[in-house]
Every structure is written in structure tokens, then in C-alpha cells.
Amino acid sequence: MATTAEATEITVTEEPKLKPVDYKSDLKPIWCPGCGDYATLSAIHQSLARLGVPTHMVAVISGIGCSSRIPGYCATYGFNTIHGRALPIATGVKMANPELTVIAAGGDGDGLSIGGGHFPHAGRRNVDMTYIMMDNNIYGLTKGQVSPTTPAGDTTKSSPYGLGDRPLDAIQLALAYNVSYVARGFSGNIKHLVEMIYGGLSHKGFSFIHVASPCPTYRGIDRFKEYKERVVYLDDDHDATNPLTAYQAALRDDGKVPLGVFFKQERPTLTDNCEAISRKALANGQPTIEGIMDQFIP
Ligand code: SF4
């Protein structure tokens, strides 16, 4: 016969630990063979598994472009939205349900051209989500036109005589926009990329991961090899708490592409700030319409 202690014992059933494959949807990616986006997708699945967040607590939001197909390949909530609008829509998702792990994903054209006006505001507001930009230096989905990060002088479908414009640098922009976690990975090193994305997902605030993600179809089959020769890793003693050091690490004049966490800062998020405003606003009781209207009547 069971003693009282035995009879009242509660059995704790542990949730099964999720594996990367559990975050993978049944849809088979239709990217070109050798596309850098495969590696980023795998790194996202691995990072989510490491985080251990249930699939129903994740939302992946994208704009338009080759890389913006990512929500379809994740067994989470997802929304493949309209061109350049991943960040405002992801911000709305996070504000509606702050418990969700929110990932915004897309390419350089989507994030720095069509949606370029949203990036600074997501950064300065410190929306608690992770933005992954797969930068292939081209518009791939529309078959190879110049993007905001195409290097000067390059010939493309829309610059047959060479491009005169200078490219934007996503890391320098993120630092200028007060993004609180700024990192870069390369699709040719998945292990390192997982570290960058996992770091961003674990960070409380707006995290930006810039991924050098070559497009062999429109940037040439040698692009991976070329990147492998150009990437360098930030020193172990790099001071990621100092914006000046971060900026210096991002600025290179030797053609190298630095990888790692450039900057990390803890500060209140948009959700924290909205809650604080709400508490202040309600401290003197529920505001009335008349009280609000009085402020606008001279
Ligand atoms: Fe990838 Fe380029 Fe093909 Fe698009 S066009 S799927 S970016 S290789």
C-alpha cells in the first residue's frame, strides 16, 4: 500500500527536446543549387532547436525575394508579406504577442532599398526580435538587377556598362541606427552562423544578423570561393560593448569581410517602454476622452 508521501507524488513529464528537423516544414526549398540561403535556413532551424522554443511560439516574417521564401520552409507561424515590409509587420506581431520569438528575414534589396526606411526605426525602438538579412548583392528573384549592396563597377543585367553607385554597408547602417545586437555570418560557415543567430535570438532587443549569402546564379559560380578568401573573424578581444570599436571593426579598406558580433548592448525594448508609458498614463486613473480632447483645445 502506498504511503501518503508516495500517493501525493506528482509525476513531471518532461517536454521532448526539439531537434532542428522539427522546425523544418514539409515544403522543399526551390532555391537554385548552391544558393547561400540553404545554409541560413539550416542555421535558423539549428538555432531555434538550441533555444528550445516550441514551434507554436515562433513567428517568421519576410518581405519579397528569394530569401523571403523562408517562412514557408519553417514549421512555425509565418507570413511571407509584401516587398520591404517585413519589419513593420514583425513589429506588430511582437507587440500583439510579446511572448512570441519573432524572426524577420529577407534580402538586401528588400531590407535596404524597398524597406530601407523601416530598418532605422526598428533599431532605435529596440523591438525585441531578430532580423536576418541574407545579402547576395543582387536582385535574384527578378533575375539579376543591381541591388543596394552591389559593388561599384560591377556589370549586371541592369548595369551592362558597370555600376557607378557605391554600395551600402549593412553593418555600418545598423550601428548608425542604434541596433543593440549587430553581427555578421557567412553561409559558407554554418557553425559560426548558428552562433551569430543563436546570439541574436537570445538577445533581449533588436538583433541584426547580416549574412554574406552568395548567389551563384547571378553573381557567378566563383562567389563562394571568393568570399572564403575574403572573410576574416573578429578578434576574441574585440570590445563589442563600445560603438566606436564596433564601427572601426566594420570599416575595412583591404577588401576583407569581417565576421562576428560587432556590437551588443542591453537597454529597454519597445515592449518595456510601452509598458512604462502605459503605467505612467494610468497612474492618475483612466484617462477620459474629454481630458484628452482638452489638450488640443486652446
Ligand atoms: Fe539563390 Fe540567386 Fe537562385 Fe535566388 S537566384 S535562389 S539568390 S542562387
Tab-separated table of C-alpha atoms and ligand atoms in Angstrom:
chain	number	residue	atom	x	y	z
A	1	MET	CA	0.000	0.000	0.000
A	2	ALA	CA	1.336	3.450	-0.921
A	3	THR	CA	2.332	5.817	1.885
A	4	THR	CA	0.826	9.323	1.935
A	5	ALA	CA	4.053	10.779	0.517
A	6	GLU	CA	4.037	8.278	-2.337
A	7	ALA	CA	0.338	8.821	-3.061
A	8	THR	CA	0.726	12.614	-3.386
A	9	GLU	CA	3.880	12.466	-5.518
A	10	ILE	CA	3.458	14.399	-8.767
A	11	THR	CA	4.854	12.905	-11.923
A	12	VAL	CA	6.614	15.555	-14.007
A	13	THR	CA	6.575	14.719	-17.688
A	14	GLU	CA	9.412	16.456	-19.485
A	15	GLU	CA	8.608	18.023	-22.860
A	16	PRO	CA	10.563	16.179	-25.552
A	17	LYS	CA	13.572	18.217	-26.676
A	18	LEU	CA	13.055	19.592	-30.165
A	19	LYS	CA	15.570	18.908	-32.917
A	20	PRO	CA	16.427	21.156	-35.902
A	21	VAL	CA	14.306	18.925	-38.137
A	22	ASP	CA	11.228	19.727	-36.006
A	23	TYR	CA	11.412	23.345	-37.233
A	24	LYS	CA	11.531	22.248	-40.863
A	25	SER	CA	8.278	22.348	-42.848
A	26	ASP	CA	7.266	19.761	-45.451
A	27	LEU	CA	7.899	22.236	-48.282
A	28	LYS	CA	11.069	21.551	-50.221
A	29	PRO	CA	13.080	24.752	-50.909
A	30	ILE	CA	13.157	25.721	-54.573
A	31	TRP	CA	16.326	27.830	-54.420
A	32	CYS	CA	18.937	27.236	-57.120
A	33	PRO	CA	21.578	24.592	-56.383
A	34	GLY	CA	24.417	26.159	-54.392
A	35	CYS	CA	22.386	29.161	-53.188
A	36	GLY	CA	23.652	30.601	-49.875
A	37	ASP	CA	20.121	30.716	-48.466
A	38	TYR	CA	20.123	26.937	-47.800
A	39	ALA	CA	22.795	27.417	-45.157
A	40	THR	CA	20.933	30.263	-43.475
A	41	LEU	CA	17.741	28.200	-43.344
A	42	SER	CA	19.616	25.339	-41.732
A	43	ALA	CA	21.264	27.751	-39.264
A	44	ILE	CA	17.840	29.139	-38.302
A	45	HIS	CA	16.493	25.618	-37.630
A	46	GLN	CA	19.580	24.736	-35.581
A	47	SER	CA	19.458	27.984	-33.592
A	48	LEU	CA	15.766	27.556	-32.752
A	49	ALA	CA	16.398	23.981	-31.586
A	50	ARG	CA	19.240	25.190	-29.408
A	51	LEU	CA	16.977	27.865	-27.970
A	52	GLY	CA	14.424	25.125	-27.285
A	53	VAL	CA	11.441	27.315	-28.095
A	54	PRO	CA	8.263	25.412	-29.109
A	55	THR	CA	7.328	25.777	-32.774
A	56	HIS	CA	3.974	27.385	-31.920
A	57	MET	CA	5.832	30.172	-30.092
A	58	VAL	CA	7.829	31.269	-33.152
A	59	ALA	CA	6.752	33.567	-35.998
A	60	VAL	CA	8.917	34.061	-39.096
A	61	ILE	CA	8.017	37.135	-41.136
A	62	SER	CA	9.508	38.071	-44.514
A	63	GLY	CA	9.140	40.512	-47.395
A	64	ILE	CA	9.670	39.517	-51.029
A	65	GLY	CA	12.674	37.963	-52.717
A	66	CYS	CA	14.474	34.628	-52.980
A	67	SER	CA	15.417	34.598	-49.283
A	68	SER	CA	11.957	35.795	-48.265
A	69	ARG	CA	10.642	32.306	-49.035
A	70	ILE	CA	11.995	31.289	-45.641
A	71	PRO	CA	8.692	31.345	-43.662
A	72	GLY	CA	7.357	28.601	-45.948
A	73	TYR	CA	10.269	26.356	-45.006
A	74	CYS	CA	9.770	26.679	-41.246
A	75	ALA	CA	7.212	24.642	-39.253
A	76	THR	CA	6.350	27.733	-37.216
A	77	TYR	CA	3.897	30.558	-37.665
A	78	GLY	CA	4.927	32.571	-40.698
A	79	PHE	CA	3.939	35.327	-43.083
A	80	ASN	CA	5.518	35.991	-46.482
A	81	THR	CA	4.325	39.592	-46.668
A	82	ILE	CA	4.847	42.395	-49.191
A	83	HIS	CA	8.080	43.851	-50.520
A	84	GLY	CA	10.103	45.675	-47.873
A	85	ARG	CA	7.503	45.412	-45.128
A	86	ALA	CA	8.801	42.530	-43.029
A	87	LEU	CA	9.984	44.792	-40.183
A	88	PRO	CA	6.790	46.799	-39.526
A	89	ILE	CA	4.675	43.645	-39.770
A	90	ALA	CA	7.031	41.720	-37.475
A	91	THR	CA	6.915	44.666	-35.042
A	92	GLY	CA	3.118	44.401	-34.997
A	93	VAL	CA	3.311	40.650	-34.363
A	94	LYS	CA	5.696	41.161	-31.432
A	95	MET	CA	3.610	43.947	-29.903
A	96	ALA	CA	0.424	41.880	-30.214
A	97	ASN	CA	2.044	38.873	-28.531
A	98	PRO	CA	5.318	39.732	-26.746
A	99	GLU	CA	5.723	36.072	-25.727
A	100	LEU	CA	6.488	35.037	-29.319
A	101	THR	CA	10.020	34.640	-30.647
A	102	VAL	CA	9.843	36.786	-33.781
A	103	ILE	CA	12.231	36.490	-36.716
A	104	ALA	CA	12.161	38.870	-39.678
A	105	ALA	CA	14.046	37.642	-42.725
A	106	GLY	CA	14.808	38.855	-46.231
A	107	GLY	CA	17.392	40.088	-48.662
A	108	ASP	CA	19.464	43.210	-49.248
A	109	GLY	CA	17.068	44.699	-51.793
A	110	ASP	CA	14.044	44.068	-49.575
A	111	GLY	CA	15.712	45.456	-46.452
A	112	LEU	CA	17.933	48.283	-47.706
A	113	SER	CA	16.024	49.582	-50.722
A	114	ILE	CA	12.263	48.953	-50.732
A	115	GLY	CA	12.139	48.575	-46.948
A	116	GLY	CA	15.133	50.784	-46.163
A	117	GLY	CA	13.011	53.279	-44.233
A	118	HIS	CA	11.917	50.683	-41.674
A	119	PHE	CA	15.339	49.461	-40.588
A	120	PRO	CA	16.379	52.623	-38.630
A	121	HIS	CA	13.128	52.713	-36.694
A	122	ALA	CA	13.176	49.051	-35.695
A	123	GLY	CA	16.743	49.687	-34.496
A	124	ARG	CA	16.175	52.831	-32.457
A	125	ARG	CA	12.969	51.413	-30.944
A	126	ASN	CA	14.817	48.239	-29.970
A	127	VAL	CA	11.970	45.935	-30.972
A	128	ASP	CA	12.688	42.579	-29.304
A	129	MET	CA	13.102	40.453	-32.430
A	130	THR	CA	15.780	39.090	-34.738
A	131	TYR	CA	16.310	40.412	-38.256
A	132	ILE	CA	18.286	38.159	-40.600
A	133	MET	CA	19.393	39.779	-43.846
A	134	MET	CA	20.683	37.382	-46.496
A	135	ASP	CA	22.814	39.642	-48.660
A	136	ASN	CA	23.578	38.313	-52.139
A	137	ASN	CA	24.409	41.752	-53.652
A	138	ILE	CA	21.750	41.338	-56.376
A	139	TYR	CA	18.016	41.080	-57.034
A	140	GLY	CA	17.857	37.330	-57.665
A	141	LEU	CA	14.107	36.727	-57.855
A	142	THR	CA	13.712	39.274	-60.672
A	143	LYS	CA	16.714	37.799	-62.496
A	144	GLY	CA	19.802	39.797	-61.701
A	145	GLN	CA	19.420	43.560	-61.373
A	146	VAL	CA	21.585	45.891	-59.285
A	147	SER	CA	20.757	45.928	-55.561
A	148	PRO	CA	21.773	48.486	-52.892
A	149	THR	CA	24.819	46.356	-51.993
A	150	THR	CA	26.095	45.524	-55.493
A	151	PRO	CA	29.772	46.578	-55.579
A	152	ALA	CA	30.656	49.672	-57.638
A	153	GLY	CA	31.881	48.840	-61.119
A	154	ASP	CA	30.044	45.501	-61.366
A	155	THR	CA	28.188	44.624	-64.542
A	156	THR	CA	24.707	43.177	-64.061
A	157	LYS	CA	21.533	42.875	-66.143
A	158	SER	CA	20.715	46.499	-65.235
A	159	SER	CA	24.294	47.850	-65.293
A	160	PRO	CA	25.753	46.396	-68.508
A	161	TYR	CA	28.460	49.110	-68.673
A	162	GLY	CA	29.436	48.899	-64.988
A	163	LEU	CA	27.756	50.341	-61.913
A	164	GLY	CA	28.689	53.877	-60.901
A	165	ASP	CA	26.960	53.902	-57.487
A	166	ARG	CA	28.729	52.962	-54.278
A	167	PRO	CA	27.253	50.081	-52.234
A	168	LEU	CA	25.593	50.413	-48.827
A	169	ASP	CA	27.216	48.642	-45.887
A	170	ALA	CA	24.525	46.942	-43.768
A	171	ILE	CA	26.707	46.666	-40.641
A	172	GLN	CA	27.650	50.343	-40.670
A	173	LEU	CA	23.983	51.248	-41.133
A	174	ALA	CA	22.885	49.000	-38.245
A	175	LEU	CA	25.440	50.655	-35.957
A	176	ALA	CA	24.276	54.121	-37.008
A	177	TYR	CA	20.664	53.049	-36.381
A	178	ASN	CA	21.376	52.110	-32.752
A	179	VAL	CA	20.713	48.411	-33.277
A	180	SER	CA	21.501	46.696	-29.965
A	181	TYR	CA	22.992	43.447	-31.382
A	182	VAL	CA	24.919	43.636	-34.651
A	183	ALA	CA	26.592	40.561	-36.125
A	184	ARG	CA	27.680	39.084	-39.439
A	185	GLY	CA	27.929	35.474	-40.565
A	186	PHE	CA	28.693	33.713	-43.835
A	187	SER	CA	26.693	30.930	-45.420
A	188	GLY	CA	29.979	29.128	-46.051
A	189	ASN	CA	30.433	28.607	-42.288
A	190	ILE	CA	27.174	27.264	-40.798
A	191	LYS	CA	28.671	26.553	-37.367
A	192	HIS	CA	29.691	30.203	-36.958
A	193	LEU	CA	26.393	31.388	-38.440
A	194	VAL	CA	24.463	29.369	-35.836
A	195	GLU	CA	26.480	31.148	-33.110
A	196	MET	CA	25.523	34.535	-34.598
A	197	ILE	CA	21.810	33.705	-34.995
A	198	TYR	CA	21.516	31.961	-31.625
A	199	GLY	CA	23.200	35.004	-30.019
A	200	GLY	CA	20.625	37.237	-31.700
A	201	LEU	CA	17.672	35.092	-30.652
A	202	SER	CA	18.930	35.044	-27.051
A	203	HIS	CA	19.438	38.816	-27.022
A	204	LYS	CA	16.704	40.930	-25.436
A	205	GLY	CA	16.202	43.680	-28.010
A	206	PHE	CA	16.585	44.174	-31.744
A	207	SER	CA	19.238	41.867	-33.141
A	208	PHE	CA	20.530	42.149	-36.693
A	209	ILE	CA	22.435	39.361	-38.379
A	210	HIS	CA	23.914	40.214	-41.758
A	211	VAL	CA	24.630	37.068	-43.743
A	212	ALA	CA	27.031	37.059	-46.679
A	213	SER	CA	24.898	34.744	-48.809
A	214	PRO	CA	26.281	34.348	-52.341
A	215	CYS	CA	24.004	33.939	-55.358
A	216	PRO	CA	25.879	31.638	-57.751
A	217	THR	CA	23.231	32.061	-60.451
A	218	TYR	CA	23.543	35.832	-60.927
A	219	ARG	CA	26.825	36.657	-59.171
A	220	GLY	CA	28.891	33.830	-60.585
A	221	ILE	CA	29.766	30.336	-59.528
A	222	ASP	CA	33.088	31.546	-58.007
A	223	ARG	CA	31.389	33.836	-55.488
A	224	PHE	CA	31.601	31.295	-52.620
A	225	LYS	CA	35.289	30.714	-53.258
A	226	GLU	CA	35.924	34.450	-53.446
A	227	TYR	CA	34.103	35.049	-50.124
A	228	LYS	CA	36.024	32.229	-48.455
A	229	GLU	CA	39.214	34.082	-49.295
A	230	ARG	CA	37.869	37.422	-48.099
A	231	VAL	CA	36.255	36.539	-44.758
A	232	VAL	CA	38.139	37.240	-41.528
A	233	TYR	CA	36.937	36.773	-37.942
A	234	LEU	CA	36.803	39.491	-35.303
A	235	ASP	CA	39.471	39.084	-32.643
A	236	ASP	CA	38.469	37.324	-29.408
A	237	ASP	CA	39.300	40.507	-27.506
A	238	HIS	CA	37.089	42.715	-29.736
A	239	ASP	CA	35.146	45.057	-27.412
A	240	ALA	CA	31.531	44.586	-28.526
A	241	THR	CA	30.233	46.976	-25.863
A	242	ASN	CA	31.857	50.015	-27.466
A	243	PRO	CA	30.128	51.524	-30.554
A	244	LEU	CA	33.371	53.163	-31.709
A	245	THR	CA	35.312	49.905	-31.651
A	246	ALA	CA	32.383	48.256	-33.430
A	247	TYR	CA	32.469	50.869	-36.162
A	248	GLN	CA	36.232	50.586	-36.541
A	249	ALA	CA	35.927	46.794	-36.860
A	250	ALA	CA	33.299	47.193	-39.589
A	251	LEU	CA	35.351	49.688	-41.632
A	252	ARG	CA	37.927	47.870	-43.756
A	253	ASP	CA	39.898	49.172	-46.684
A	254	ASP	CA	41.574	45.861	-47.547
A	255	GLY	CA	38.562	44.159	-49.187
A	256	LYS	CA	38.156	41.727	-46.273
A	257	VAL	CA	34.717	40.840	-44.899
A	258	PRO	CA	34.800	40.752	-41.080
A	259	LEU	CA	32.549	38.203	-39.316
A	260	GLY	CA	31.423	38.084	-35.695
A	261	VAL	CA	29.489	40.115	-33.126
A	262	PHE	CA	30.381	43.775	-33.688
A	263	PHE	CA	28.162	45.300	-31.030
A	264	LYS	CA	25.916	44.249	-28.156
A	265	GLN	CA	24.061	46.471	-25.733
A	266	GLU	CA	21.406	45.892	-23.065
A	267	ARG	CA	18.707	48.552	-22.960
A	268	PRO	CA	14.896	48.704	-22.615
A	269	THR	CA	12.942	47.280	-25.543
A	270	LEU	CA	9.907	48.754	-27.292
A	271	THR	CA	7.679	46.485	-25.183
A	272	ASP	CA	9.379	47.688	-21.963
A	273	ASN	CA	8.957	51.318	-22.993
A	274	CYS	CA	5.298	50.893	-23.970
A	275	GLU	CA	4.547	49.191	-20.648
A	276	ALA	CA	6.287	52.007	-18.745
A	277	ILE	CA	4.291	54.631	-20.670
A	278	SER	CA	1.101	52.727	-20.012
A	279	ARG	CA	1.833	52.598	-16.255
A	280	LYS	CA	2.570	56.352	-16.175
A	281	ALA	CA	-0.526	57.175	-18.189
A	282	LEU	CA	-2.755	55.125	-15.893
A	283	ALA	CA	-1.159	56.340	-12.642
A	284	ASN	CA	-3.739	59.094	-12.286
A	285	GLY	CA	-6.678	56.919	-13.247
A	286	GLN	CA	-8.223	56.003	-16.571
A	287	PRO	CA	-7.981	58.973	-18.992
A	288	THR	CA	-11.246	60.275	-20.378
A	289	ILE	CA	-11.935	61.365	-23.944
A	290	GLU	CA	-12.834	64.827	-22.615
A	291	GLY	CA	-9.486	65.074	-20.804
A	292	ILE	CA	-7.571	64.100	-23.939
A	293	MET	CA	-9.571	66.496	-26.140
A	294	ASP	CA	-8.944	69.374	-23.696
A	295	GLN	CA	-5.224	69.167	-24.522
A	296	PHE	CA	-5.960	70.121	-28.130
A	297	ILE	CA	-8.445	72.918	-27.430
A	298	PRO	CA	-6.761	76.281	-26.794
B	1	SF4	FE1	19.633	31.876	-54.637
B	1	SF4	FE2	20.419	33.523	-56.577
B	1	SF4	FE3	18.971	31.380	-57.167
B	1	SF4	FE4	17.867	33.412	-55.853
B	1	SF4	S1	18.652	33.451	-57.951
B	1	SF4	S2	17.599	31.225	-55.370
B	1	SF4	S3	19.563	34.113	-54.555
B	1	SF4	S4	21.058	31.393	-56.312
